[in-house]
Amino acid sequence: MEKNKVDGREASKEKKDRRQSLCPVSGKCGGCQFVDMPYKAQLKRKQRQAEQLLKEYGKVRPIIGMEEPAHYRNKVHAVFAFQKGRGIVSGIYQERSHRVVPVESCLLENQKAGEIIQSVRQLAKDFKLKAYDEDSGYGLLRHVLVRVGHITGEIMVVLVLGSPILPSKKNFVNELCKLHPEITTILINVNNKRTSMVLGEKEQVIYGKGYIEDELCGRRFKISAKSFYQVNSVQTEALYAKAAEYARLTGKETVVDAYCGIGTIALAVAGQAGKVIGVELNRDAVRDAVTNARVNQIKNADFYQNDAGRFLTQMADAGEKVDVVFMDPPRSGSTEEFLDALIRIRPERVVYISCEPETLARDLKYLTGKSGYRVQEMTPVDMFPFTGNIEVVVKMQYCGKEKN
Ligand code: SAH
């Protein structure tokens, strides 16, 4: 009896919280953890967390936050599903499940992208397209991805389909562009696998040039559908500025940009270095990086498609000299192969950009324990307001004498 009372009280409190929440689906959608926490408190919490995980390696400087944290995401994704009584819905997976929570608008996402997703859903209804069903594998429309160029305003829409044919393709494109003339390109991506990955291999451009361009740090970047591009453009500039400050380039250095994506860091610092070498696994991203060097008339940058660990090992085997390494691995962090090669090449400075402080702490432990590298300082940058994700940039210096 007592327990039921407590449960009842909790349930009504939860209901009240939900009513007061800035977001109608908070608590259901796994997208953000701190949607109702004042922004200053979010920053404080992230600062404390970064310090707890990293302070044993060096000083953690105050986190760089945003002035206007809402609607920062330039890449917006929605999944489609059929729900009884509602028809086709678009939204986000519920946390740790494959149930779709319908989303009408979102505090994180670029608003224009959100509106386009609503239109795609409405057109799907009008054109009687079926949502893909993950259990049976039947249906057509799986996901939609919208990318918006922060400075250029160019917009890419990627329709992810379970099979390659979009019925009445031309009309669908015409209608969508009529509703949103700001769309500059539309692609179909075919994903016919039973997978939680959003994008499949094959793609087909059905409107425009097949990619968008944006500007970052005064450079122009080509961005393909499958290439990684930082989702928060405002904070990316702050992050890169801090990374460049930590690299202390003088114009002569040989620089490696490992896990370089479309070459943004390499090309942002190329003017302050002798030579920059980017390495990246994703073929499309490397292609974009090569184009981006040409478009920005940067002649001292080379890009290679390879595993960063293997590439760095080859450089170490060849006895290549490198002065500064930027490394920006995915959430899983770097690898022992990469770190061992880094120690062998022994650049003067290493700037480690991490989107996952736990794997960063693991890699710092390995690096500082085995070699003469010391962390000089670290700065968290809030790339993902309202979520629990923390980004940190680390300045490391070779201080001599390896430990045994
Ligand atoms: N520095 C870039 C990209 C960072 S995201 C930027 O700021 O935009 C991490 C990148 O690492 C992604 O582009 C991903 O494709 C790439 N990547 C993942 N595993 C890799 C590996 N083993 N070797 C090289 N690149 C890898």
Coordinates of C-alpha atoms in Angstrom, one line a residue, residues 80-354:
F80 CA 10.4 6.4 -40.2
A81 CA 8.0 3.9 -38.9
F82 CA 4.3 2.9 -39.3
Q83 CA 2.3 3.3 -36.2
K84 CA -1.3 2.1 -35.8
G85 CA -3.7 5.0 -35.7
R86 CA -1.1 7.5 -36.8
G87 CA 0.2 6.1 -40.1
I88 CA 3.7 7.0 -41.0
V89 CA 5.7 8.8 -38.2
S90 CA 9.1 10.2 -38.2
G91 CA 11.3 10.7 -35.1
I92 CA 14.1 9.2 -33.1
Y93 CA 14.7 5.8 -31.5
Q94 CA 13.7 5.5 -27.9
E95 CA 16.8 5.1 -25.7
R96 CA 18.2 1.6 -25.9
S97 CA 15.4 0.4 -28.2
H98 CA 14.2 0.4 -31.7
R99 CA 10.8 1.9 -30.9
V100 CA 10.3 5.2 -32.8
V101 CA 9.3 8.2 -30.7
P102 CA 7.6 10.7 -33.0
V103 CA 9.3 14.1 -32.9
E104 CA 7.6 17.3 -34.1
S105 CA 10.4 19.7 -33.2
C106 CA 13.6 19.5 -31.4
L107 CA 15.7 21.9 -29.3
L108 CA 19.0 20.6 -30.6
E109 CA 18.2 20.6 -34.3
N110 CA 18.5 23.2 -37.0
Q111 CA 14.9 24.4 -37.4
K112 CA 14.9 24.5 -41.1
A113 CA 16.1 20.9 -41.2
G114 CA 13.3 20.0 -38.8
E115 CA 10.7 21.6 -41.1
I116 CA 12.0 19.7 -44.1
I117 CA 11.7 16.4 -42.3
Q118 CA 8.0 17.2 -41.5
S119 CA 7.5 17.9 -45.2
V120 CA 9.1 14.7 -46.3
R121 CA 6.8 12.8 -43.9
Q122 CA 3.8 14.6 -45.2
L123 CA 4.8 13.9 -48.8
A124 CA 5.4 10.3 -48.0
K125 CA 1.8 10.2 -46.9
D126 CA 0.6 12.0 -50.0
F127 CA 2.6 9.7 -52.3
K128 CA 1.5 6.7 -50.3
L129 CA 5.0 5.5 -49.6
K130 CA 5.4 2.8 -47.0
A131 CA 7.7 3.1 -44.0
Y132 CA 10.3 0.4 -43.8
D133 CA 9.6 -2.2 -41.2
E134 CA 12.7 -3.4 -39.4
D135 CA 11.3 -6.7 -38.3
S136 CA 9.8 -7.8 -41.6
G137 CA 12.2 -6.0 -44.0
Y138 CA 9.2 -4.7 -46.0
G139 CA 8.5 -1.1 -46.9
L140 CA 10.5 1.6 -48.5
L141 CA 11.3 4.7 -46.5
R142 CA 13.8 4.1 -43.7
H143 CA 15.4 7.4 -42.7
V144 CA 15.9 11.0 -43.8
L145 CA 19.1 12.9 -43.2
V146 CA 19.3 16.7 -43.7
R147 CA 22.5 18.7 -43.6
V148 CA 22.6 22.5 -43.6
G149 CA 25.6 24.6 -44.4
H150 CA 26.0 26.9 -41.5
I151 CA 27.4 29.8 -43.5
T152 CA 26.3 29.0 -47.0
G153 CA 22.8 27.9 -46.2
E154 CA 23.1 25.0 -48.7
I155 CA 20.9 22.1 -47.8
M156 CA 21.2 18.4 -48.6
V157 CA 18.4 15.9 -48.1
V158 CA 19.2 12.2 -48.1
L159 CA 16.3 9.8 -48.4
V160 CA 17.4 6.4 -47.1
L161 CA 15.4 3.7 -48.8
G162 CA 15.2 -0.1 -48.3
S163 CA 15.2 -0.6 -52.1
P164 CA 16.5 1.6 -55.0
I165 CA 13.2 2.7 -56.6
L166 CA 11.4 5.8 -55.4
P167 CA 8.0 5.8 -57.2
S168 CA 7.1 9.1 -58.8
K169 CA 10.6 10.3 -58.0
K170 CA 10.4 13.4 -60.2
N171 CA 7.1 14.6 -58.7
F172 CA 8.4 13.9 -55.2
V173 CA 11.5 16.0 -55.8
N174 CA 9.4 18.8 -57.4
E175 CA 7.0 18.9 -54.5
L176 CA 9.7 18.9 -51.9
C177 CA 11.6 21.7 -53.6
K178 CA 8.5 23.7 -54.1
L179 CA 7.9 23.6 -50.3
H180 CA 11.6 24.3 -49.5
P181 CA 13.3 26.1 -52.4
E182 CA 16.4 26.4 -50.1
I183 CA 17.1 22.7 -50.7
T184 CA 20.2 22.5 -53.0
T185 CA 20.6 18.8 -53.4
I186 CA 18.6 15.6 -52.9
L187 CA 20.0 12.0 -52.8
I188 CA 18.7 8.5 -52.5
N189 CA 20.8 6.2 -50.4
V190 CA 20.0 2.5 -50.5
N191 CA 20.2 0.6 -47.3
N192 CA 18.8 -2.9 -47.7
K193 CA 20.6 -4.5 -44.8
R194 CA 19.1 -5.4 -41.4
T195 CA 21.4 -3.0 -39.6
S196 CA 21.3 -0.2 -37.2
M197 CA 23.6 1.8 -39.5
V198 CA 21.7 4.6 -41.1
L199 CA 23.4 4.8 -44.5
G200 CA 24.0 2.1 -47.0
E201 CA 26.7 1.9 -49.6
K202 CA 24.9 2.9 -52.8
E203 CA 23.7 6.4 -53.5
Q204 CA 22.1 8.2 -56.4
V205 CA 21.8 12.0 -56.8
I206 CA 18.3 12.9 -57.8
Y207 CA 18.5 16.7 -57.6
G208 CA 21.4 19.2 -57.6
K209 CA 25.2 18.4 -57.3
G210 CA 25.1 15.6 -54.7
Y211 CA 27.0 17.4 -52.0
I212 CA 26.9 20.7 -50.1
E213 CA 29.6 23.2 -49.4
D214 CA 30.1 25.1 -46.1
E215 CA 32.7 27.5 -44.7
L216 CA 34.7 26.9 -41.6
C217 CA 37.7 28.9 -40.3
G218 CA 37.6 31.0 -43.5
R219 CA 37.9 28.0 -45.8
R220 CA 35.4 26.3 -48.0
F221 CA 34.5 22.7 -47.6
K222 CA 32.8 20.1 -49.8
I223 CA 30.7 17.7 -47.7
S224 CA 29.3 14.4 -49.1
A225 CA 26.5 12.5 -47.6
K226 CA 28.7 9.9 -46.0
S227 CA 31.6 12.1 -44.9
F228 CA 31.9 13.1 -41.3
Y229 CA 31.4 16.8 -40.6
Q230 CA 31.2 18.3 -37.1
V231 CA 27.6 18.9 -36.2
N232 CA 28.1 22.1 -34.3
S233 CA 29.7 24.6 -36.6
V234 CA 30.0 27.5 -34.1
Q235 CA 31.8 25.4 -31.5
T236 CA 34.0 23.6 -34.2
E237 CA 35.6 27.0 -34.9
A238 CA 36.3 27.4 -31.2
L239 CA 37.6 23.9 -31.0
Y240 CA 40.0 24.2 -33.9
A241 CA 41.2 27.6 -32.7
K242 CA 42.2 26.0 -29.4
A243 CA 43.8 23.1 -31.2
A244 CA 45.8 25.4 -33.4
E245 CA 46.9 27.5 -30.4
Y246 CA 48.0 24.2 -28.7
A247 CA 50.0 23.3 -31.8
R248 CA 52.1 26.5 -31.8
L249 CA 52.9 26.3 -35.5
T250 CA 55.5 28.7 -36.9
G251 CA 55.2 28.0 -40.6
K252 CA 57.9 25.4 -40.9
E253 CA 56.5 22.2 -39.3
T254 CA 55.5 18.9 -40.9
V255 CA 52.1 18.2 -39.5
V256 CA 50.0 15.0 -39.5
D257 CA 46.2 15.3 -39.2
A258 CA 45.1 11.8 -38.2
Y259 CA 41.4 10.8 -38.5
C260 CA 41.1 13.9 -40.6
G261 CA 37.6 13.5 -42.1
I262 CA 37.2 15.9 -45.0
G263 CA 40.5 17.6 -44.0
T264 CA 39.1 20.5 -41.9
I265 CA 41.9 20.7 -39.3
A266 CA 44.7 20.1 -41.9
L267 CA 43.4 22.8 -44.2
A268 CA 42.6 25.2 -41.4
V269 CA 46.3 25.1 -40.2
A270 CA 48.0 24.5 -43.6
G271 CA 48.9 28.2 -43.8
Q272 CA 50.8 28.1 -40.6
A273 CA 52.7 24.9 -41.4
G274 CA 55.4 23.7 -43.8
K275 CA 53.4 20.7 -44.9
V276 CA 50.3 18.9 -43.7
I277 CA 49.5 15.2 -44.2
G278 CA 45.9 14.0 -43.5
V279 CA 44.9 10.3 -43.1
E280 CA 41.3 9.0 -43.0
L281 CA 39.6 5.7 -43.4
N282 CA 36.4 6.8 -45.2
R283 CA 37.0 7.0 -49.0
D284 CA 34.4 9.7 -49.6
A285 CA 35.8 11.9 -46.9
V286 CA 39.3 11.6 -48.3
R287 CA 38.0 12.5 -51.8
D288 CA 36.3 15.5 -50.2
A289 CA 39.6 16.4 -48.5
V290 CA 41.5 16.3 -51.8
T291 CA 38.9 18.5 -53.5
N292 CA 38.9 20.9 -50.5
A293 CA 42.6 21.4 -50.7
R294 CA 42.3 22.3 -54.4
V295 CA 39.2 24.6 -53.9
N296 CA 41.1 26.5 -51.2
Q297 CA 44.2 26.6 -53.3
I298 CA 46.3 24.8 -50.7
K299 CA 49.3 23.2 -52.2
N300 CA 51.1 21.9 -49.1
A301 CA 48.5 19.3 -48.1
D302 CA 48.3 15.6 -49.0
F303 CA 45.6 13.2 -48.0
Y304 CA 45.7 9.4 -47.7
Q305 CA 43.0 6.8 -47.4
N306 CA 44.2 4.4 -44.8
D307 CA 43.8 3.2 -41.2
A308 CA 45.5 5.8 -39.1
G309 CA 47.4 3.2 -37.0
R310 CA 48.7 1.4 -40.1
F311 CA 49.6 4.7 -41.8
L312 CA 51.5 6.0 -38.9
T313 CA 53.3 2.7 -38.4
Q314 CA 54.4 2.9 -42.1
M315 CA 55.6 6.5 -41.5
A316 CA 57.6 5.3 -38.4
D317 CA 59.1 2.4 -40.4
A318 CA 60.2 4.8 -43.1
G319 CA 61.8 7.0 -40.5
E320 CA 59.7 10.0 -41.5
K321 CA 60.1 13.2 -39.4
V322 CA 57.0 14.8 -38.0
D323 CA 56.8 17.9 -35.8
V324 CA 53.2 18.0 -34.7
V325 CA 50.4 15.4 -34.8
F326 CA 46.7 16.3 -34.5
M327 CA 44.6 13.3 -33.7
D328 CA 40.8 13.3 -33.6
P329 CA 39.7 9.7 -33.4
P330 CA 36.1 8.4 -33.1
R331 CA 34.5 7.7 -29.7
S332 CA 36.3 4.4 -29.4
G333 CA 39.6 6.3 -29.2
S334 CA 42.9 5.5 -30.8
T335 CA 44.7 2.2 -30.9
E336 CA 47.9 0.8 -29.4
E337 CA 49.2 0.5 -32.9
F338 CA 48.7 4.2 -33.5
L339 CA 50.1 5.2 -30.1
D340 CA 53.2 3.0 -30.5
A341 CA 53.9 4.5 -33.9
L342 CA 53.4 8.0 -32.5
I343 CA 56.0 7.3 -29.7
R344 CA 58.4 6.0 -32.3
I345 CA 58.0 9.0 -34.6
R346 CA 58.2 11.2 -31.5
P347 CA 56.7 14.5 -32.7
E348 CA 57.5 17.5 -30.5
R349 CA 53.8 18.2 -29.9
V350 CA 50.6 16.1 -30.0
V351 CA 47.2 17.7 -30.0
Y352 CA 44.6 15.1 -29.1
I353 CA 40.9 16.0 -29.8
S354 CA 38.5 13.6 -28.1

